[in-house]
Short mmCIF file of C-alpha atoms in Angstrom, two decimals:
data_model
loop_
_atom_site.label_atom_id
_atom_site.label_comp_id
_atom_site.label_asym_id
_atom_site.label_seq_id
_atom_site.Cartn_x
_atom_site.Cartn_y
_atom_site.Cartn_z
CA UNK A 7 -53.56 -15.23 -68.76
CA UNK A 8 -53.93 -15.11 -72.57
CA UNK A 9 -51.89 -16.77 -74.85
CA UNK A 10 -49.74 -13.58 -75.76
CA UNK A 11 -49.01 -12.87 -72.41
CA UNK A 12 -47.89 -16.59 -71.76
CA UNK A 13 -45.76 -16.02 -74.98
CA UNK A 14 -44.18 -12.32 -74.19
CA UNK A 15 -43.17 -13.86 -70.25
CA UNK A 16 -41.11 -16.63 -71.65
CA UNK A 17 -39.20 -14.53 -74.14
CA UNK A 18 -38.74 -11.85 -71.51
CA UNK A 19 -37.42 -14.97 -69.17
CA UNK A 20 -35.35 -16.20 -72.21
CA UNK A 21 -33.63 -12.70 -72.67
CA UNK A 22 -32.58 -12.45 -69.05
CA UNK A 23 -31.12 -15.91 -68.57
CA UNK A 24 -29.34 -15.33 -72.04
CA UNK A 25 -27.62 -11.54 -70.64
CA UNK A 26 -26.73 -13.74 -67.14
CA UNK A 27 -24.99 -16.53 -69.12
CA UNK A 28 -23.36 -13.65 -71.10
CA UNK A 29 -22.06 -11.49 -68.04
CA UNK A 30 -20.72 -15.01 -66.46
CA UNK A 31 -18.87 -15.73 -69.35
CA UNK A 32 -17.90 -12.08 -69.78
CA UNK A 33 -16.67 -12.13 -66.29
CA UNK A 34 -14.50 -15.46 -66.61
CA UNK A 35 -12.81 -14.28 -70.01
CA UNK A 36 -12.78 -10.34 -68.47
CA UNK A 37 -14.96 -8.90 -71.34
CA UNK A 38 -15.97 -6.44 -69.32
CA UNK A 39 -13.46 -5.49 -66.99
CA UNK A 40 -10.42 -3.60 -67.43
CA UNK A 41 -7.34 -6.03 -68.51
CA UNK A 42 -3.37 -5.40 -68.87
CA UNK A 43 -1.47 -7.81 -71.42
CA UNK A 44 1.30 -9.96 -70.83
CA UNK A 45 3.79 -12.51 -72.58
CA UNK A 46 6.13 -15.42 -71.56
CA UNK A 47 8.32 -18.11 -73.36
CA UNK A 48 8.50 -21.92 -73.15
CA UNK A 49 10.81 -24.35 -74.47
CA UNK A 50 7.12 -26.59 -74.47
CA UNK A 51 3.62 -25.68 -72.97
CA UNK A 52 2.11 -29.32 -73.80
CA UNK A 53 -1.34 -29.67 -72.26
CA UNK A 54 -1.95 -25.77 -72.19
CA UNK A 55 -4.75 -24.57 -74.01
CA UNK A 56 -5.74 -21.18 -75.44
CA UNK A 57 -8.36 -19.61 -72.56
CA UNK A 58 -7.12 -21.47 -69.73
CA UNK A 59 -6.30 -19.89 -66.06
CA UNK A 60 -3.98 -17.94 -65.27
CA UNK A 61 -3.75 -17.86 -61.25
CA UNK A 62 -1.57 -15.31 -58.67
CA UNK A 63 -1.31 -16.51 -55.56
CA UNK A 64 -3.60 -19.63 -56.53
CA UNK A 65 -6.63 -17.50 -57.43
CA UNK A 66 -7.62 -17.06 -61.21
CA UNK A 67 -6.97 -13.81 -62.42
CA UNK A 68 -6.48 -14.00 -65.85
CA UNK A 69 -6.73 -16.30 -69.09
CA UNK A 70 -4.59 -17.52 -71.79
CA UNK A 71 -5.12 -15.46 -74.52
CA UNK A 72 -3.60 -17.45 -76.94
CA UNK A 73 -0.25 -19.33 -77.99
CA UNK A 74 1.90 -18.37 -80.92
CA UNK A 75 4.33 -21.45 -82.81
CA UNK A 76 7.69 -19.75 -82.79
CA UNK A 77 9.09 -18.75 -86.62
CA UNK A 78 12.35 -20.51 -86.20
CA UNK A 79 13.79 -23.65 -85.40
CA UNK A 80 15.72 -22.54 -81.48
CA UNK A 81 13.15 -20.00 -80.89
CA UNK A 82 10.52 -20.42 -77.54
CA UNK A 83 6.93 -20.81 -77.39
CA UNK A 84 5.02 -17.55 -76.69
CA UNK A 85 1.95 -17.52 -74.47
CA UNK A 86 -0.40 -14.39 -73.88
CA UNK A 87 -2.21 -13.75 -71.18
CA UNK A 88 -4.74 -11.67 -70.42
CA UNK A 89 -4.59 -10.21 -66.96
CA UNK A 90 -7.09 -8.71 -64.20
CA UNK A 91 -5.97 -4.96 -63.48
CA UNK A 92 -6.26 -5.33 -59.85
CA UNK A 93 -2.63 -7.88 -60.47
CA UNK A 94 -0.47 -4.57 -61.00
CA UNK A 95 0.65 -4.06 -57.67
CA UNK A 96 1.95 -7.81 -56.84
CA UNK A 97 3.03 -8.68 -60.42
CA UNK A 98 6.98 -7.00 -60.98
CA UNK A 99 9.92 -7.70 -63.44
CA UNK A 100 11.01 -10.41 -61.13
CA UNK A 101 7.65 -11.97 -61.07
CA UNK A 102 8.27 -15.48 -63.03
CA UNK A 103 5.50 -17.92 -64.69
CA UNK A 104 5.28 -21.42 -64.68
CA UNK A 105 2.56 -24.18 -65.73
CA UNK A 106 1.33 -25.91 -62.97
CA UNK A 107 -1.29 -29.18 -63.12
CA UNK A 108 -4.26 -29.21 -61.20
CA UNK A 109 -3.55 -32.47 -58.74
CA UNK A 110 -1.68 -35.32 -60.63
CA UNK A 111 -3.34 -35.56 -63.97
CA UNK A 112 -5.63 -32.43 -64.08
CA UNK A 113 -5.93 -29.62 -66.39
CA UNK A 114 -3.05 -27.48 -66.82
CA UNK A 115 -2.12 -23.71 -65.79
CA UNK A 116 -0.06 -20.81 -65.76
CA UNK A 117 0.95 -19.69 -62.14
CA UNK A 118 2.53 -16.10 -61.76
CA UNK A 119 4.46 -15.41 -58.46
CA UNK A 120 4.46 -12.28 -56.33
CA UNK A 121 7.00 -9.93 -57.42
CA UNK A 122 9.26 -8.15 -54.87
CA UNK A 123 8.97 -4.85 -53.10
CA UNK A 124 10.51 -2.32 -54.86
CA UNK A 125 11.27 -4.16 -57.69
CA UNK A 126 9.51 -2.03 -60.65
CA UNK A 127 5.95 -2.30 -62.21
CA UNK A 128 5.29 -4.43 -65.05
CA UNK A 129 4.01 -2.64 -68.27
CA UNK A 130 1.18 -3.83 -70.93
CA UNK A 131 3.25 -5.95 -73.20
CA UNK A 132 5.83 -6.72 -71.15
CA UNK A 133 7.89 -10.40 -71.46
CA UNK A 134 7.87 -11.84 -67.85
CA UNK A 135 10.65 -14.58 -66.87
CA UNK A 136 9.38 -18.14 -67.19
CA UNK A 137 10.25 -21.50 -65.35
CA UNK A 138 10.21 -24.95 -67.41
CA UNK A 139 7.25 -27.12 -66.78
CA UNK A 140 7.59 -30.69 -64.67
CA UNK A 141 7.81 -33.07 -67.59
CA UNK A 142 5.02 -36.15 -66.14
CA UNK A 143 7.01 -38.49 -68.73
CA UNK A 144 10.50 -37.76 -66.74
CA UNK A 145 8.67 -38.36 -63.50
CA UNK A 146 7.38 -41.77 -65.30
CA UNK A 147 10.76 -43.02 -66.02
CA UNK A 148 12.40 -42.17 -63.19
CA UNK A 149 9.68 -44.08 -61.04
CA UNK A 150 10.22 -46.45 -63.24
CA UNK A 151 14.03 -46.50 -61.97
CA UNK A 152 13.02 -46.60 -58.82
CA UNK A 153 10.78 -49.42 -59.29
CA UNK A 154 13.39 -51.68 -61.07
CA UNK A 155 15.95 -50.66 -58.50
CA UNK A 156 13.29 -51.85 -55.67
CA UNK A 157 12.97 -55.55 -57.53
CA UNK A 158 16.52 -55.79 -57.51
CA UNK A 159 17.02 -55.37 -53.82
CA UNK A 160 14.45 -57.56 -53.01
CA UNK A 161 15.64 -59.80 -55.29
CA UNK A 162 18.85 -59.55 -53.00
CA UNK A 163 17.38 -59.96 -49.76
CA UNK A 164 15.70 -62.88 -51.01
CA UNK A 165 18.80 -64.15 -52.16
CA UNK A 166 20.29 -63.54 -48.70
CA UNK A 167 17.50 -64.62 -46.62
CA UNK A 168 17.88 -67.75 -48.38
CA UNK A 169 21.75 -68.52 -47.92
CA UNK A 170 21.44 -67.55 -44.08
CA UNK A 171 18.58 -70.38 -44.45
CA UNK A 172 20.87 -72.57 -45.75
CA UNK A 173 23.70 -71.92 -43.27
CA UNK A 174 21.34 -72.43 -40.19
CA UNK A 175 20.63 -75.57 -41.69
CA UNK A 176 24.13 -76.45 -42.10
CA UNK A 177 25.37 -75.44 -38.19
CA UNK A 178 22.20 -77.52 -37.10
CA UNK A 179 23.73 -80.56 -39.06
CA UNK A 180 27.12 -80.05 -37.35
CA UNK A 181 28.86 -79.57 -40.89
CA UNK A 182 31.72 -76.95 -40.66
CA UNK A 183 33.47 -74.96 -37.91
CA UNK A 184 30.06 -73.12 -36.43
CA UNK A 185 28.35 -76.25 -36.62
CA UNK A 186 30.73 -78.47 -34.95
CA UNK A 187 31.23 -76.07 -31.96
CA UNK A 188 27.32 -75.80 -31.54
CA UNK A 189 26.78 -79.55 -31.83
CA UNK A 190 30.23 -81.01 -30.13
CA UNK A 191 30.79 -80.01 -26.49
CA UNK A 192 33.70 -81.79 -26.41
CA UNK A 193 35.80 -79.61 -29.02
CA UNK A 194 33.55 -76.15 -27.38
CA UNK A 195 35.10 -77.51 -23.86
CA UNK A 196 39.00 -77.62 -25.46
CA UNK A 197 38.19 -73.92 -26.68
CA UNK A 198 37.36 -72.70 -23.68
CA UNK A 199 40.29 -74.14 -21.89
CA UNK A 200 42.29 -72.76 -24.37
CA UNK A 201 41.20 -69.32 -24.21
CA UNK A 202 41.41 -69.52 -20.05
CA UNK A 203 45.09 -70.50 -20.69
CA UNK A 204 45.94 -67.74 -23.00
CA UNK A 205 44.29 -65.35 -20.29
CA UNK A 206 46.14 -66.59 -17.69
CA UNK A 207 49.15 -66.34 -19.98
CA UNK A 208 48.55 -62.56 -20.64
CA UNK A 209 48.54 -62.21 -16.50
CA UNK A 210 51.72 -63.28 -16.33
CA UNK A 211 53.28 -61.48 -18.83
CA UNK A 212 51.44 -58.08 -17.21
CA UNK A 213 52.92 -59.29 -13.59
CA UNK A 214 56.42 -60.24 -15.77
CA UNK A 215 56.32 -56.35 -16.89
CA UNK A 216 55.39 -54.81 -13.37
CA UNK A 217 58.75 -57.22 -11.62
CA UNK A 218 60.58 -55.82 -14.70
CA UNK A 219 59.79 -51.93 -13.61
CA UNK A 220 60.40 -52.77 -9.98
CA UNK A 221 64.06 -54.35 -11.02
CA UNK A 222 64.68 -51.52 -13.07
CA UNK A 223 63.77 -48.90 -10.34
CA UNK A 224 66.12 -51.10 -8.03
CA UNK A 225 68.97 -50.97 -10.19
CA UNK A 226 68.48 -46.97 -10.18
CA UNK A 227 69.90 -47.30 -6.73
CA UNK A 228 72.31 -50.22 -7.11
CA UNK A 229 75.70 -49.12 -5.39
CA UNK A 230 77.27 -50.15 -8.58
CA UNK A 231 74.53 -48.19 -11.60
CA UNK A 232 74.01 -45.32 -9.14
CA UNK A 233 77.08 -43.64 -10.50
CA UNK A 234 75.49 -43.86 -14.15
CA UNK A 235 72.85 -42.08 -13.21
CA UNK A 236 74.40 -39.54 -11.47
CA UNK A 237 76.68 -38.77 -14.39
CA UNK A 238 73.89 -38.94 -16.63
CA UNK A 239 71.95 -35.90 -14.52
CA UNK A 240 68.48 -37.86 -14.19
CA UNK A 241 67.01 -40.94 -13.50
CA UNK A 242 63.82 -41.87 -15.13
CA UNK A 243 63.72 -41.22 -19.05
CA UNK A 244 60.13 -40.91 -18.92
CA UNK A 245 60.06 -38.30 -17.14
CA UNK A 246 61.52 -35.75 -19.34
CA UNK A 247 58.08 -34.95 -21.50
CA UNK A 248 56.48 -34.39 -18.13
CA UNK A 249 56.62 -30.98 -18.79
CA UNK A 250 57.59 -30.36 -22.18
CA UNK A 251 55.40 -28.22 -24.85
CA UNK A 252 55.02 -29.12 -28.49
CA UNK A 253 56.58 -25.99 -29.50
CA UNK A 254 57.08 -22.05 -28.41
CA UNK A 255 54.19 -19.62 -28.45
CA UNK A 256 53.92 -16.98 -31.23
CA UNK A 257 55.20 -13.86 -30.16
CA UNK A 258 58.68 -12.18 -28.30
CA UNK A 259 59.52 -12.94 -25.03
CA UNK A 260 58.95 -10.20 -22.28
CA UNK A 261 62.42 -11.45 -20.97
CA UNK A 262 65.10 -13.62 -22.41
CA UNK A 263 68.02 -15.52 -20.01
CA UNK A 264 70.87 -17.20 -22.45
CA UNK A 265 73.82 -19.29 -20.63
CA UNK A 266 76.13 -21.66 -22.60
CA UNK A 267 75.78 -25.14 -22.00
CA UNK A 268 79.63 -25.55 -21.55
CA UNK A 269 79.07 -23.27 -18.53
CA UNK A 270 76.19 -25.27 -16.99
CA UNK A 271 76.90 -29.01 -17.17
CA UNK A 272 79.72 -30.92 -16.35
CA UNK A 273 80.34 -33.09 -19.64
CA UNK A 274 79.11 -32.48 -23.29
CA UNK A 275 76.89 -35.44 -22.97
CA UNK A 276 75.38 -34.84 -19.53
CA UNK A 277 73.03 -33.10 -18.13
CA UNK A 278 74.52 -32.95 -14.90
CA UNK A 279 74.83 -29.21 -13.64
CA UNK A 280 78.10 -28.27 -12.16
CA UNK A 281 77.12 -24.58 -12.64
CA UNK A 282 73.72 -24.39 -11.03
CA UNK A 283 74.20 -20.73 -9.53
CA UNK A 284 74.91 -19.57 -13.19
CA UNK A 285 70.66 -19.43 -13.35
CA UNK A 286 70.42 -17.92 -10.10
CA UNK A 287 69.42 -14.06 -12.21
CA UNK A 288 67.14 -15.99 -14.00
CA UNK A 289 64.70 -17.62 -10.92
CA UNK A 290 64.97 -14.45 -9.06
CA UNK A 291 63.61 -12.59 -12.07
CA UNK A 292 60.81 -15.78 -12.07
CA UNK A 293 60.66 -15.48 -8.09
CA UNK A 294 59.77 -11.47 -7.86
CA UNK A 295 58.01 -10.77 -10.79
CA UNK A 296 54.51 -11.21 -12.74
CA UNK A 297 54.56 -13.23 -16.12
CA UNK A 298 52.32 -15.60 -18.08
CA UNK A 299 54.53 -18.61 -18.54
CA UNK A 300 58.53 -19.03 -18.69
CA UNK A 301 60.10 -21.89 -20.79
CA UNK A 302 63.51 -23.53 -20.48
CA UNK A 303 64.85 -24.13 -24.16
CA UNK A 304 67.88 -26.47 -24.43
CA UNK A 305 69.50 -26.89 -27.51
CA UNK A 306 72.54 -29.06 -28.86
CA UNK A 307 75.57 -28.30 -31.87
CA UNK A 308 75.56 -29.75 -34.85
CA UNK A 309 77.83 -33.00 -33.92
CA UNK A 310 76.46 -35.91 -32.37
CA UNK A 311 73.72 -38.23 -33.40
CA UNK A 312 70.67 -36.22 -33.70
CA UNK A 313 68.66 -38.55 -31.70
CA UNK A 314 70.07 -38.59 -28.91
CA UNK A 315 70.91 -35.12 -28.92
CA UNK A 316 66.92 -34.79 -28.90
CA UNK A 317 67.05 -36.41 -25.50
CA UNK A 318 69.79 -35.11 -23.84
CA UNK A 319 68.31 -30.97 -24.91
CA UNK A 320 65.10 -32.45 -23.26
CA UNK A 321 67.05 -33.67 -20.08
CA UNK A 322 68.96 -30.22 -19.66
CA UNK A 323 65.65 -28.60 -20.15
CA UNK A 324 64.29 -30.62 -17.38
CA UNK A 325 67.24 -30.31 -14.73
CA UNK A 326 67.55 -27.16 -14.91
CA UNK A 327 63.48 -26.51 -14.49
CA UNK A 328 64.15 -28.70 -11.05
CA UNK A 329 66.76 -26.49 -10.16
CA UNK A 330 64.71 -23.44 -10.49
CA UNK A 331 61.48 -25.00 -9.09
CA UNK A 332 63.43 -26.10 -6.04
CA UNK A 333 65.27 -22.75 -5.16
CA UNK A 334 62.55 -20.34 -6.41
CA UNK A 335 59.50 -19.81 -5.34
CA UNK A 336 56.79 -19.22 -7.69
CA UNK A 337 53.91 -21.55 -9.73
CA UNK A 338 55.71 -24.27 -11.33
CA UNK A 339 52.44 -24.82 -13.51
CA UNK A 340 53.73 -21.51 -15.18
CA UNK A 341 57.90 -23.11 -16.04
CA UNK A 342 57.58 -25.33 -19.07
CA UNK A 343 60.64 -27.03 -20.80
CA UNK A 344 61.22 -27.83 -24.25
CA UNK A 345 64.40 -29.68 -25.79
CA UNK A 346 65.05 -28.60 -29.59
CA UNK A 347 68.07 -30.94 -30.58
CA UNK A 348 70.33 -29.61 -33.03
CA UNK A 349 70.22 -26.17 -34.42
CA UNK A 350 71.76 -24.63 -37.60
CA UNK A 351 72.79 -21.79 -35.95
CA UNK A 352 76.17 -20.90 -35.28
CA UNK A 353 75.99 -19.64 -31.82
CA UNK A 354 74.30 -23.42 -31.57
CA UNK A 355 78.25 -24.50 -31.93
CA UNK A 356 80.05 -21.90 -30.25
CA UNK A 357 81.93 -23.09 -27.17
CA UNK A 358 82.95 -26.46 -29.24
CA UNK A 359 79.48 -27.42 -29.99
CA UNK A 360 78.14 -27.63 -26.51
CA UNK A 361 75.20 -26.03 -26.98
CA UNK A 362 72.60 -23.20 -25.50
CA UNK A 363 70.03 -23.28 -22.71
CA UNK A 364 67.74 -20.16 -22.39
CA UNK A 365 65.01 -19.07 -19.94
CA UNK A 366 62.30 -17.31 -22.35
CA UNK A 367 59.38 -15.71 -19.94
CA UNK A 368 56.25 -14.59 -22.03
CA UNK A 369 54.12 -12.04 -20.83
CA UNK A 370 50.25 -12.62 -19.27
CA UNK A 371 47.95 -13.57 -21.93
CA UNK A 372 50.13 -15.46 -24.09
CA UNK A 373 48.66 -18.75 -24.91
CA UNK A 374 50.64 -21.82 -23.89
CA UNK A 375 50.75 -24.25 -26.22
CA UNK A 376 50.05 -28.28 -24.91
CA UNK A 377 52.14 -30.42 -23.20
CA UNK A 378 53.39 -33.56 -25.83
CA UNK A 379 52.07 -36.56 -25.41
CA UNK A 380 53.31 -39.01 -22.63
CA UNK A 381 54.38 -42.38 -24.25
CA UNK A 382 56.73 -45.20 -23.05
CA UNK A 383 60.10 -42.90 -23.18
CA UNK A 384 61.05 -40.34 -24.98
CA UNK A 385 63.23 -41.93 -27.54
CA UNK A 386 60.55 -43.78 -29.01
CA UNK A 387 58.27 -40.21 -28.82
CA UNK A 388 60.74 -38.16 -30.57
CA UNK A 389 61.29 -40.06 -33.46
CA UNK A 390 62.20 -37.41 -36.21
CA UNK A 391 65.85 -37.01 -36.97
CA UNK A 392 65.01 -33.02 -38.40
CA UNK A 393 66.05 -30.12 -36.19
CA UNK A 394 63.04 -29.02 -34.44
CA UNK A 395 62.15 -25.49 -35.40
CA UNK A 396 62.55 -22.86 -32.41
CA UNK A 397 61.88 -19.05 -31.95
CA UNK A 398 64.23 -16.54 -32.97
CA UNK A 399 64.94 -16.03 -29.46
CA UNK A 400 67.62 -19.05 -29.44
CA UNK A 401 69.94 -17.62 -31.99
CA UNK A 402 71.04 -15.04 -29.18
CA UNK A 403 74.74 -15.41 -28.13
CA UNK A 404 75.03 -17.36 -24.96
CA UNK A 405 76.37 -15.39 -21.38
#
């Protein structure tokens, strides 16, 4: 080959690596492609650089065009960006830009998010929303934070580690309390004894308690304290929450039974019944007829102490349930008893302060509300002097 021909090959190869290198370059910067323009605003866009990436969905479409310094003290950084046509359909309004890092301390980015469906095109020009960029100084000092924080509780557990040290090494010596029950079996021996006596104490005591109850049910029927009983109506005190609700249901009763309490006991303070076939209407209607729950309300006049007036309403709530239970037949799960003390009302004093009881049977589906706790007698459970609050339903003249 001659010398010219040599020559005219290598500028031929020249020219064509020179139009690759310039279509490559073309291509990254989109010289020849068709582009759409957009803008966003940052309070600081440090390590960005005119003609770096601009990346959708993590793939580069795009390049910073450039940056403009705002005019004004308070105003934003503005970046333009040059962007790949094929981004119209995913970029929209609500589309927002941030600068991203490549890894921990690579170059830096912008990073445009999908938009949402439906949410409108964005135009050439157009301002898109922005999101600050993760400040690698404020990570810096709050790992540094972290790391001082991390001294100091190791610090402490060093601290720690070595008064437990310390302590071991006291109890091994025998000095102090710990010590001198690990190393003397002599004072560990007088401990124990002492802790067998104070459990055999306790036994007694719980056998002391259980002869108590027994005496006490004795006395019940003592010729000589059954008559106190019997005047007082019942026996056992702590029996009167057996059955007793917190409070009445929400609602009106399907049926409502009111008698005076003059009419069913025999003394003001008793709840002996003298009257009994006074409620006879009342468990037949209970006896021969579908309901959800009935519930006998007792309730006292305004003189008397109000404590005790809180037990005795409970009491005639309770006899009177036995009396029905007893001479009726239907499920006593459904007859519940509640004893409401005083009441402001003034049927509540009619018949010289006596006092109402009333039979209030709810409908099916009407949601009973729970039993009060059991607890050693029901003085010491009802311990508010306040009237308890009752339905509407009790203000009803008694029969």
């Amino acid at each position: 080959m001659s010398r010219a021909a040599r020559l005219g090959a290598f500028i031929v190869a020249t020219l064509a690596i020179l139009a690759t290198g310039v279509f490559i370059i073309g291509s990254k910067q989109y010289l020849f492609s068709s582009t759409y323009r957009l803008k966003a605003q940052f309070d600081n866009v440090e390590g960005l650089d005119a003609g770096g990436d601009v990346r959708v969905g993590g793939v580069h479409t795009g390049t910073v065009r450039n940056i403009v310094l705002p005019h004004h003290p308070g105003e934003k950084v503005a970046v333009v960006m040059d962007l790949n046509k094929s981004t119209h359909e995913i970029i929209k309004q609500d589309s927002v830009v941030s600068i991203e890092t490549e890894g921990l301390l690579g170059n830096q980015y912008l990073a445009i998010s999908f938009g949402s469906q439906g949410v409108a095109d964005v135009r050439d020009g157009d301002t898109i929303a922005s999101q600050p960029p993760l400040e690698m100084s404020d990570l810096l000092k709050k790992a540094s934070g972290l790391l001082d924080g991390s001294q100091q509780a190791i610090e402490n557990a060093t601290k720690a580690t070595a008064n437990l040290d310390s302590i071991s090494a006291k109890i091994d010596r025998g000095q102090g309390t710990a010590g001198a029950l690990v190393n003397d079996k002599q004072l560990y021996s007088n401990l124990e004894r002492t802790t067998s006596a104070m459990h055999d104490t306790m036994i007694q005591a719980k056998a002391g308690a259980t002869d108590f109850q027994e005496n006490m049910e004795a006395l019940k029927h003592n010729f000589f304290l059954r008559g106190y009983f019997k005047n007082r109506g019942y026996e056992d005190s702590t029996e009167l929450a057996k059955d007793e609700i917190e409070r009445l249901p929400q609602g009106i009763p399907a049926k409502t039974f009111t008698y005076s309490a003059k009419q069913l006991f025999d003394k003001q303070g008793s709840a002996k019944l003298k009257n009994q076939k006074s409620l006879n209407d009342g468990g037949q209607f209970l006896a021969n007829n579908q309901f959800g729950f009935a519930v006998v309300v007792a309730s006292a006049g305004m003189t008397g102490d109000s404590q005790k007036d809180l037990v005795l309403t409970a009491a005639r709530a309770m006899v009177v349930r036995e009396y029905l239970v007893e001479n009726f037949g239907f499920d006593d799960s459904q007859l519940k008893t509640l004893g409401v003390g005083k009441l402001t009302d003034a049927d509540a004093n009619s018949d010289g302060g006596w006092g109402a009881v009333q039979i209030l049977v709810y409908p099916a589906g009407t949601e009973i509300p729970p039993n009060k706790q059991s607890q050693a007698g029901t003085a010491s459970k009802i311990n508010s002097d306040q009237p308890v609050q009752a339905s509407t339903a009790l203000t009803t003249k008694p029969r």
